[in-house]
Tab-separated table of C-alpha atoms in Angstrom:
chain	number	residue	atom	x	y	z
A	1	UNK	CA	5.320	-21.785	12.834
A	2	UNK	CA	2.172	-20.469	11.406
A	3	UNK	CA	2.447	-18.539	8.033
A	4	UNK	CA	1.274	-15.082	7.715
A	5	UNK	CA	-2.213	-14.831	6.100
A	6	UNK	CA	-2.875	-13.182	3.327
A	7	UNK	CA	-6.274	-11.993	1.549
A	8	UNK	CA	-6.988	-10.941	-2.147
A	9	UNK	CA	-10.497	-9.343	-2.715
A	10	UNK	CA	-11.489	-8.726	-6.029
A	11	UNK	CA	-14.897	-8.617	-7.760
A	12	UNK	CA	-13.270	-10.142	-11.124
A	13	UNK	CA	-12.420	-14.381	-11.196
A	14	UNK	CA	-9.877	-13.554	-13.650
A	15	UNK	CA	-7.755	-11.448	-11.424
A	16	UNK	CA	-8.295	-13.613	-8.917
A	17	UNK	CA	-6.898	-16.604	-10.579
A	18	UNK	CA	-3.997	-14.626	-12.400
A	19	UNK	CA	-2.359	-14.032	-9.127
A	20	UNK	CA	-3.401	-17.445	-7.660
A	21	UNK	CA	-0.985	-18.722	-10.356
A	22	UNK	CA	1.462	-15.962	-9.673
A	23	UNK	CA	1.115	-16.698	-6.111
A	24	UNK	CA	1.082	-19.954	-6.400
A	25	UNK	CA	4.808	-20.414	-6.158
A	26	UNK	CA	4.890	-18.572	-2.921
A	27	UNK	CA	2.704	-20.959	-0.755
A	28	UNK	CA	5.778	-21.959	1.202
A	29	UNK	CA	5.807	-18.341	2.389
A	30	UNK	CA	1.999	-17.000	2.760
A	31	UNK	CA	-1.018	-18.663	3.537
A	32	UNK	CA	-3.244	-17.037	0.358
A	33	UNK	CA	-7.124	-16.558	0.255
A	34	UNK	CA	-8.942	-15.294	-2.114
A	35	UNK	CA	-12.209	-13.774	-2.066
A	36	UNK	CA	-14.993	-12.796	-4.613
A	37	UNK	CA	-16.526	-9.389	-4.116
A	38	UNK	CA	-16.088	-7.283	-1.201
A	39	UNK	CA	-19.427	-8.743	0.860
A	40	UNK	CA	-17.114	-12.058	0.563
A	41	UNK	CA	-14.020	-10.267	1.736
A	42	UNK	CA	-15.727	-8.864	4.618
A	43	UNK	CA	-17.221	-12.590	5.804
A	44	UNK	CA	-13.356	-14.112	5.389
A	45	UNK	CA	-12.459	-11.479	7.578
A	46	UNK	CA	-15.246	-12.122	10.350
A	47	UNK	CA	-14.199	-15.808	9.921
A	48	UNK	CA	-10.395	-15.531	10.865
A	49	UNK	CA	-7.717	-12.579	11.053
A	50	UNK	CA	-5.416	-12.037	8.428
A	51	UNK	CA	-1.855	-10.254	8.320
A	52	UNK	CA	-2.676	-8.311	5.281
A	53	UNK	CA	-5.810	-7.416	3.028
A	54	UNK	CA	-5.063	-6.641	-0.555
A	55	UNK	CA	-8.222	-5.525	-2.022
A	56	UNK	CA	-9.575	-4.141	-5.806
A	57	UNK	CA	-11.300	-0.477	-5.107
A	58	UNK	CA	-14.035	-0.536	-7.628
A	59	UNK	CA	-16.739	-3.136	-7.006
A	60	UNK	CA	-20.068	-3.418	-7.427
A	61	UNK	CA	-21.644	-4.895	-4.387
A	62	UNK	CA	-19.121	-2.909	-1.837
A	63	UNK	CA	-15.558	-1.026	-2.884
A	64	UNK	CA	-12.323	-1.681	-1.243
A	65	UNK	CA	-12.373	1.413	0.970
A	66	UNK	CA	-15.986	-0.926	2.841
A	67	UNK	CA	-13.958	-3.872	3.005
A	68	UNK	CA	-11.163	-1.829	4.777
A	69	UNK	CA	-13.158	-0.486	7.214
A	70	UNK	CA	-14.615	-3.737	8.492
A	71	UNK	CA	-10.609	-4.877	8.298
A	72	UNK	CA	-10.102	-2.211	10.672
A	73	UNK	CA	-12.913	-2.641	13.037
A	74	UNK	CA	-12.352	-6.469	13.348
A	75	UNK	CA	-8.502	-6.228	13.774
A	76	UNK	CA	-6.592	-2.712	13.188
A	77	UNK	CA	-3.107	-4.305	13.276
A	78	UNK	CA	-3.999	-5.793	9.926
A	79	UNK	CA	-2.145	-3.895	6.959
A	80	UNK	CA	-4.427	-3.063	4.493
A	81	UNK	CA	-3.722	-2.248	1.296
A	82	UNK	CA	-5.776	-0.871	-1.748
A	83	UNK	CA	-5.387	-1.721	-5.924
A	84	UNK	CA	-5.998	1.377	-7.620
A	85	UNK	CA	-6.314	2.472	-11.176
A	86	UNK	CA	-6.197	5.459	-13.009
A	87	UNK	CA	-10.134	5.692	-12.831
A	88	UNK	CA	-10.250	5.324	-9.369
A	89	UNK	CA	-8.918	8.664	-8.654
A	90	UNK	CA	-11.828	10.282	-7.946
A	91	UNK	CA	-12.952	7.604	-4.821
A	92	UNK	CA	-9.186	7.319	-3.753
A	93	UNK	CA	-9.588	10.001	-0.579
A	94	UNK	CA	-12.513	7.708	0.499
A	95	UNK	CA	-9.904	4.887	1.454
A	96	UNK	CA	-7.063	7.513	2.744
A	97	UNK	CA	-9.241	6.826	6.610
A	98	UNK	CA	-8.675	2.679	6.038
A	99	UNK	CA	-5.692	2.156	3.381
A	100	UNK	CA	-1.894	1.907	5.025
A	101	UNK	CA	-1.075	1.506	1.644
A	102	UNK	CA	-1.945	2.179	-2.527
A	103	UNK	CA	-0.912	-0.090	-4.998
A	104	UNK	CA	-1.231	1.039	-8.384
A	105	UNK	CA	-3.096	-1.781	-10.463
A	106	UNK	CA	-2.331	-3.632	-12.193
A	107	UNK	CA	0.203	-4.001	-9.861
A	108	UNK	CA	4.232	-4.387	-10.772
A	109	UNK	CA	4.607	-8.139	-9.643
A	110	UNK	CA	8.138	-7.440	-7.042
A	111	UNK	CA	6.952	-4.671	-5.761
A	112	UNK	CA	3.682	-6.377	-4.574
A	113	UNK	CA	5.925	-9.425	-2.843
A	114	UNK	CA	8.034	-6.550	-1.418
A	115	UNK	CA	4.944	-4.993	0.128
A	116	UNK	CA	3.624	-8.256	1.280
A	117	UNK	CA	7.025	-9.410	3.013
A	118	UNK	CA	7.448	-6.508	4.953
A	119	UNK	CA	3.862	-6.186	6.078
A	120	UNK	CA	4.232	-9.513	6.904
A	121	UNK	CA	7.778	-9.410	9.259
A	122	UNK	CA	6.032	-6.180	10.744
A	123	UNK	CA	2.808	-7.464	11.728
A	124	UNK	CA	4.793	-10.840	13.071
A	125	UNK	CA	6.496	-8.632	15.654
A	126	UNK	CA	3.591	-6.163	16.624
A	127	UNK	CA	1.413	-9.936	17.817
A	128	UNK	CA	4.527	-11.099	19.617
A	129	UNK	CA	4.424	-11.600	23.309
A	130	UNK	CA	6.174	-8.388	24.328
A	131	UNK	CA	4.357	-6.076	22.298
A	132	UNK	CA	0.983	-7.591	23.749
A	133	UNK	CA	2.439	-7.087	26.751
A	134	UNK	CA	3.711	-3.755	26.794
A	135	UNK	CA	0.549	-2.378	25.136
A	136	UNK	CA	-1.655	-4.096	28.353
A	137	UNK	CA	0.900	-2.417	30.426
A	138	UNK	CA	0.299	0.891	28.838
A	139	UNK	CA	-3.600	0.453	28.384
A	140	UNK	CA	-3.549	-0.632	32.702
A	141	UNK	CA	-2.055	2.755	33.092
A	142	UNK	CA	-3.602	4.747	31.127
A	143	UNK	CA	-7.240	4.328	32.568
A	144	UNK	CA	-7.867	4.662	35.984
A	145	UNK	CA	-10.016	1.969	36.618
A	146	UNK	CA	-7.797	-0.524	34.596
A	147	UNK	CA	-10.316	-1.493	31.833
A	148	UNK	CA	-7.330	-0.856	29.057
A	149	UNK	CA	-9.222	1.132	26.676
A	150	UNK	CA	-6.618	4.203	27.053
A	151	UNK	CA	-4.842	3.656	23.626
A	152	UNK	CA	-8.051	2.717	21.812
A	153	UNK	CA	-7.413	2.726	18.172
A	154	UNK	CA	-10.131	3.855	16.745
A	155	UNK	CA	-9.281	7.278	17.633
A	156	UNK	CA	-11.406	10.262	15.693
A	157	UNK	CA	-10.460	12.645	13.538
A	158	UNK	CA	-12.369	15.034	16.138
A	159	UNK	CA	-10.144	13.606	18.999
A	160	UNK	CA	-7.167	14.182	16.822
A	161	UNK	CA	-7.719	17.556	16.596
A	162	UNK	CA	-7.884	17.964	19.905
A	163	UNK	CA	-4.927	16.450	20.684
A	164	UNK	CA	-3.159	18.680	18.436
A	165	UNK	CA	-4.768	21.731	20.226
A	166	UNK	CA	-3.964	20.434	23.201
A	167	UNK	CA	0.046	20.051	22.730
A	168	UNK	CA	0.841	22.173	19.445
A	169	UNK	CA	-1.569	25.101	20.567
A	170	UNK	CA	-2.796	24.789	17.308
A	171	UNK	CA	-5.318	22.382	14.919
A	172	UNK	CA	-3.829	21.409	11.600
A	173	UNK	CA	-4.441	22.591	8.519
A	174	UNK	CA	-6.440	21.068	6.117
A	175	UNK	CA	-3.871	20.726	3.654
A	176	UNK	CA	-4.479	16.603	3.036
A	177	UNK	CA	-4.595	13.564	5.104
A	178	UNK	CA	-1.141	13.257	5.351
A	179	UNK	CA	-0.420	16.021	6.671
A	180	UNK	CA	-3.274	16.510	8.875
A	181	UNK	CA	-2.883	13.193	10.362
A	182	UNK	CA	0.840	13.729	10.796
A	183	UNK	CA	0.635	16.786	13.107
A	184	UNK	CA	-2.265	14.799	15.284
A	185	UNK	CA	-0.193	11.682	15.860
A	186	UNK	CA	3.019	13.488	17.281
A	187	UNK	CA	0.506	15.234	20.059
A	188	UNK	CA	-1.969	11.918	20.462
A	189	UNK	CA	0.061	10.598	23.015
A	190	UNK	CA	-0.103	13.451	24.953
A	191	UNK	CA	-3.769	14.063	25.225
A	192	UNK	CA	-4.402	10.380	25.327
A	193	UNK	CA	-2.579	9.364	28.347
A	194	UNK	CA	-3.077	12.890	29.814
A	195	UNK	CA	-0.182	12.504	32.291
A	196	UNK	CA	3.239	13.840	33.516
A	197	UNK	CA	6.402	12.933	34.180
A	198	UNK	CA	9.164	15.261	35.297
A	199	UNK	CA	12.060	13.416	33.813
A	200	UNK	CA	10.172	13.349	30.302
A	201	UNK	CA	9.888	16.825	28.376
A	202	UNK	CA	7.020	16.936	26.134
A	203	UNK	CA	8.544	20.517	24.320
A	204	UNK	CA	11.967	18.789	23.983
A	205	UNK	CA	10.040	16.290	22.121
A	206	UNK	CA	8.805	18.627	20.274
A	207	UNK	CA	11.710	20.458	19.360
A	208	UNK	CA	13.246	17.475	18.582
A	209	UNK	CA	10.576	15.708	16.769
A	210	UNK	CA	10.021	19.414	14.465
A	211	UNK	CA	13.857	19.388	13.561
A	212	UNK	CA	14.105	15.687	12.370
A	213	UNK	CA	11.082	16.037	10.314
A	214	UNK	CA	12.309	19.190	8.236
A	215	UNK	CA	16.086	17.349	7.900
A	216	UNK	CA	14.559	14.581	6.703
A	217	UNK	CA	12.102	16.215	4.468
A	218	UNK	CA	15.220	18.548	3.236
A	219	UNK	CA	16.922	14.998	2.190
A	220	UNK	CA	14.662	13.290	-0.104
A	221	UNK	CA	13.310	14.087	-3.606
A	222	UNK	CA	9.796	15.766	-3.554
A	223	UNK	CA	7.906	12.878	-4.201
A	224	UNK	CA	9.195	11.509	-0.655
A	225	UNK	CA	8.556	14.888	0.955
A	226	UNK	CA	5.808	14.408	2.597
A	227	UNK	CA	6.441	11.217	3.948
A	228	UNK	CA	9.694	11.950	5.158
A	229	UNK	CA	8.261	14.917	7.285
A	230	UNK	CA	5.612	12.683	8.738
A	231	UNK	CA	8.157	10.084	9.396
A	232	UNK	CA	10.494	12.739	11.099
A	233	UNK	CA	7.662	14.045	13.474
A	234	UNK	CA	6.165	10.845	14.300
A	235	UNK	CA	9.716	9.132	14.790
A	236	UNK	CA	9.692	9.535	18.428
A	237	UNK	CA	5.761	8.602	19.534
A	238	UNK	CA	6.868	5.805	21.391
A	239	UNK	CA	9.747	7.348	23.520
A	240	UNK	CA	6.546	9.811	23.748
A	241	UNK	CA	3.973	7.238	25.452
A	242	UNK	CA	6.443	5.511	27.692
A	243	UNK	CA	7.816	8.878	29.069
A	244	UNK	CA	4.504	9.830	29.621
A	245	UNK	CA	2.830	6.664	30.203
A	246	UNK	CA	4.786	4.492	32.195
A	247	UNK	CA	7.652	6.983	33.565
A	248	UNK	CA	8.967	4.410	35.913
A	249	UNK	CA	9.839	2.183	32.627
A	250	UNK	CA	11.385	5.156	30.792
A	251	UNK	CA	13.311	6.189	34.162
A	252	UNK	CA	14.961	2.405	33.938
A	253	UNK	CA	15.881	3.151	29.937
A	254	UNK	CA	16.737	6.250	31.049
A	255	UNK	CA	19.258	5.343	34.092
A	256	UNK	CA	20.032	2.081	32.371
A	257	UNK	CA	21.422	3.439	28.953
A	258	UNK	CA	23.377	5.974	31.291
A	259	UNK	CA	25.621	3.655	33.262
A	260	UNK	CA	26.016	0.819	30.257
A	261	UNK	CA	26.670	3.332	27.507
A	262	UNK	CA	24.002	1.018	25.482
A	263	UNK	CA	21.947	2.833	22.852
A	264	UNK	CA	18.251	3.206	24.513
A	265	UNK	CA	17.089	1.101	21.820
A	266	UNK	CA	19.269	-2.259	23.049
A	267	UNK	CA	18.240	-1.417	26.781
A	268	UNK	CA	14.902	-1.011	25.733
A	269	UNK	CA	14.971	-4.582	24.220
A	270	UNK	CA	16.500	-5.844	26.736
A	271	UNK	CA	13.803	-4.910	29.569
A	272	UNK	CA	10.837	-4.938	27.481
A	273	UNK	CA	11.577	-6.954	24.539
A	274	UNK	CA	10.718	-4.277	21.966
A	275	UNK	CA	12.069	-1.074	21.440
A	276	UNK	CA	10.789	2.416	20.984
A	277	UNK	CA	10.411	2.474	17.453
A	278	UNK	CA	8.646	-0.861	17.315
A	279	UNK	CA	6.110	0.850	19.678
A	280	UNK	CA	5.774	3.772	17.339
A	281	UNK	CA	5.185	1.932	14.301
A	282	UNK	CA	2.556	-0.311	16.286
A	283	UNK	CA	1.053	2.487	16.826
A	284	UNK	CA	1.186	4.043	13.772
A	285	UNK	CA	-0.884	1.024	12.343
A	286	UNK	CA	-3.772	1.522	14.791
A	287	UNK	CA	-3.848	4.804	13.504
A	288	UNK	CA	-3.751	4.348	9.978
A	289	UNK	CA	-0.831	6.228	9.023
A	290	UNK	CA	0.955	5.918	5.672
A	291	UNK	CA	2.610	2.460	5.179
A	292	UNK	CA	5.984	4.289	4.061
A	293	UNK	CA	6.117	6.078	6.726
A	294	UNK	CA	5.428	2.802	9.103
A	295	UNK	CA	7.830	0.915	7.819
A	296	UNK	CA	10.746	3.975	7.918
A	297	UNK	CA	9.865	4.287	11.696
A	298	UNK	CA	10.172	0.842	12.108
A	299	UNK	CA	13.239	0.183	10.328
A	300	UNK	CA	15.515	3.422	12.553
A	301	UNK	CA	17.015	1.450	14.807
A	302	UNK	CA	17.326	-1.535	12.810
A	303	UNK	CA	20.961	-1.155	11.098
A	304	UNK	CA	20.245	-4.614	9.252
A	305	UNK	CA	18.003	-3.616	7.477
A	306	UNK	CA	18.353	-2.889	3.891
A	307	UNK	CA	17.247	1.145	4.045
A	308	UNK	CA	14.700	2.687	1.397
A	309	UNK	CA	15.824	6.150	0.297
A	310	UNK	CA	12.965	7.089	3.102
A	311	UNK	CA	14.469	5.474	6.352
A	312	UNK	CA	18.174	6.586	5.497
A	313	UNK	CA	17.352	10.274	5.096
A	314	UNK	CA	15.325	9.479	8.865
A	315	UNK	CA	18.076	7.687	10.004
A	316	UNK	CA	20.513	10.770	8.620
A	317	UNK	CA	18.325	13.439	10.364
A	318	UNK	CA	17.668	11.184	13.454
A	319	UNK	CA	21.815	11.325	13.931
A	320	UNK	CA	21.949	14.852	12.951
């Protein structure tokens, strides 16, 4: 089994080598590069794909938030996370576009394995077969003349927009990327795939979707707020794409779930091999949304999982 890659781009040699010794214990687990300067991130990148990309945000030659872009043109299922430090503020909302993630630097040692291990098991399942599958499925039917490019990630902030128009009636307010991005991913799908399915209801969705965000945000302490109301509206996306997308596929859920009494997430394992929330986080990633909020999507369904204080107050308002 191939280890999940893992890059380190930094524009100082002695960060560099402090966490190649930290690191250096966890070889077993990652395979770790390490690059100097973001010009020399970039070329790693262009040279092979990696699971995650850690990089510094102040460099000379080019800052993190560069490096992250080219991440995300050459392969936007990588995570990609920023270092940040208290003087970075001020070129922090240049990465919000390209960063799933902000690390504060230097970086608390755990928390920086914690990040990396559950980038890692994420990104292992959105590569596996069924996911690649289910996402050429999707991209068949979403163009007419079958060239796949109907979920394209590199979707625009002006498309977004739209999308929101198109489904909330409204554009969102410029209140922050969070925000703004969360209100444009819940009506994406919609716009996107521009089709319809009678046995799918895009405004009980929407209902739905609305009152799991505000439980969830109504759970948390503030500093989770925000995440926890992105979480809650985004929570549903995938149900959302595969209603609308493929309604022959969410008829089988559907009919299937009915007559076994299964939850909809074991029958939708069992015909497609992933569920809905794996979908939604996948897509999530494309889109750059929050990391938090990826990996609280991600983890609904999965009651193994050892919840953060963010997927049980989902989980709690997903039940409600």
């Amino acid at each position: 089994m191939n280890l999940p890659r893992v890059l380190f781009v930094d524009d100082d040699p002695d960060v560099l080598g402090g966490l190649a010794a930290a690191l250096r214990k966890y070889r077993s687990r990652y395979e770790i590069v390490f690059a100097l300067g973001g010009a020399a991130g970039i070329e790693e990148c262009r040279r092979a794909t990696f699971d995650v990309v850690i990089t510094d945000m102040r460099m000379p030659d080019i800052d993190g938030a560069s490096v992250l872009l080219a991440v995300r043109d050459q392969d936007p299922t990588t995570f990609r996370m920023i270092l940040t430090g208290y003087a970075d503020q001020s070129s922090v909302t240049r990465a919000w576009p390209v960063a799933h993630q902000f690390l504060d630097k230097p970086c608390h040692f755990p928390a920086l394995v914690a990040a990396l291990d559950r980038a890692c098991d994420l990104r292992r399942m959105f590569v596996s077969a069924p996911m690649q599958a289910l996402i050429d499925r999707l991209a068949r039917a979403a163009t007419p003349d079958g060239a796949g490019h109907g979920l394209d990630p590199a979707a625009s902030p002006r498309i977004l927009r739209l999308a929101a128009s198109v489904v909330l009636g409204t554009e969102p307010a410029p209140s922050g990327p969070q925000s703004r991005e969360a209100i444009a991913l819940a009506a994406l799908a919609r716009a996107r795939l521009d089709q319809s399915n009678p046995g799918f209801s895009v405004e009980a969705h929407k209902l739905h979707s609305t009152d799991v965000a505000e439980r969830a945000q109504a759970a948390v302490v503030p500093a989770l707020a925000a995440h926890a109301f992105t979480a809650g509206l985004v929570h549903d996306i995938g149900r959302v794409i595969i209603g609308l997308g493929l309604p022959d596929v969410h008829a089988a859920i559907e009919l299937d779930a009915q007559q076994s009494g299964e939850p909809r997430r074991v029958v939708a394992r069992r015909l497609l091999g992933v569920t809905h929330a794996d979908l939604a986080a996948y897509m999530l990633v494309l889109w750059g949304a929050p990391f938090p909020v990826i990996d609280a999507v991600a983890s609904l369904d999965d009651d193994t999982a050892d919840a953060s204080p963010l997927t049980a107050a989902l989980r709690a308002a997903h039940a409600a």
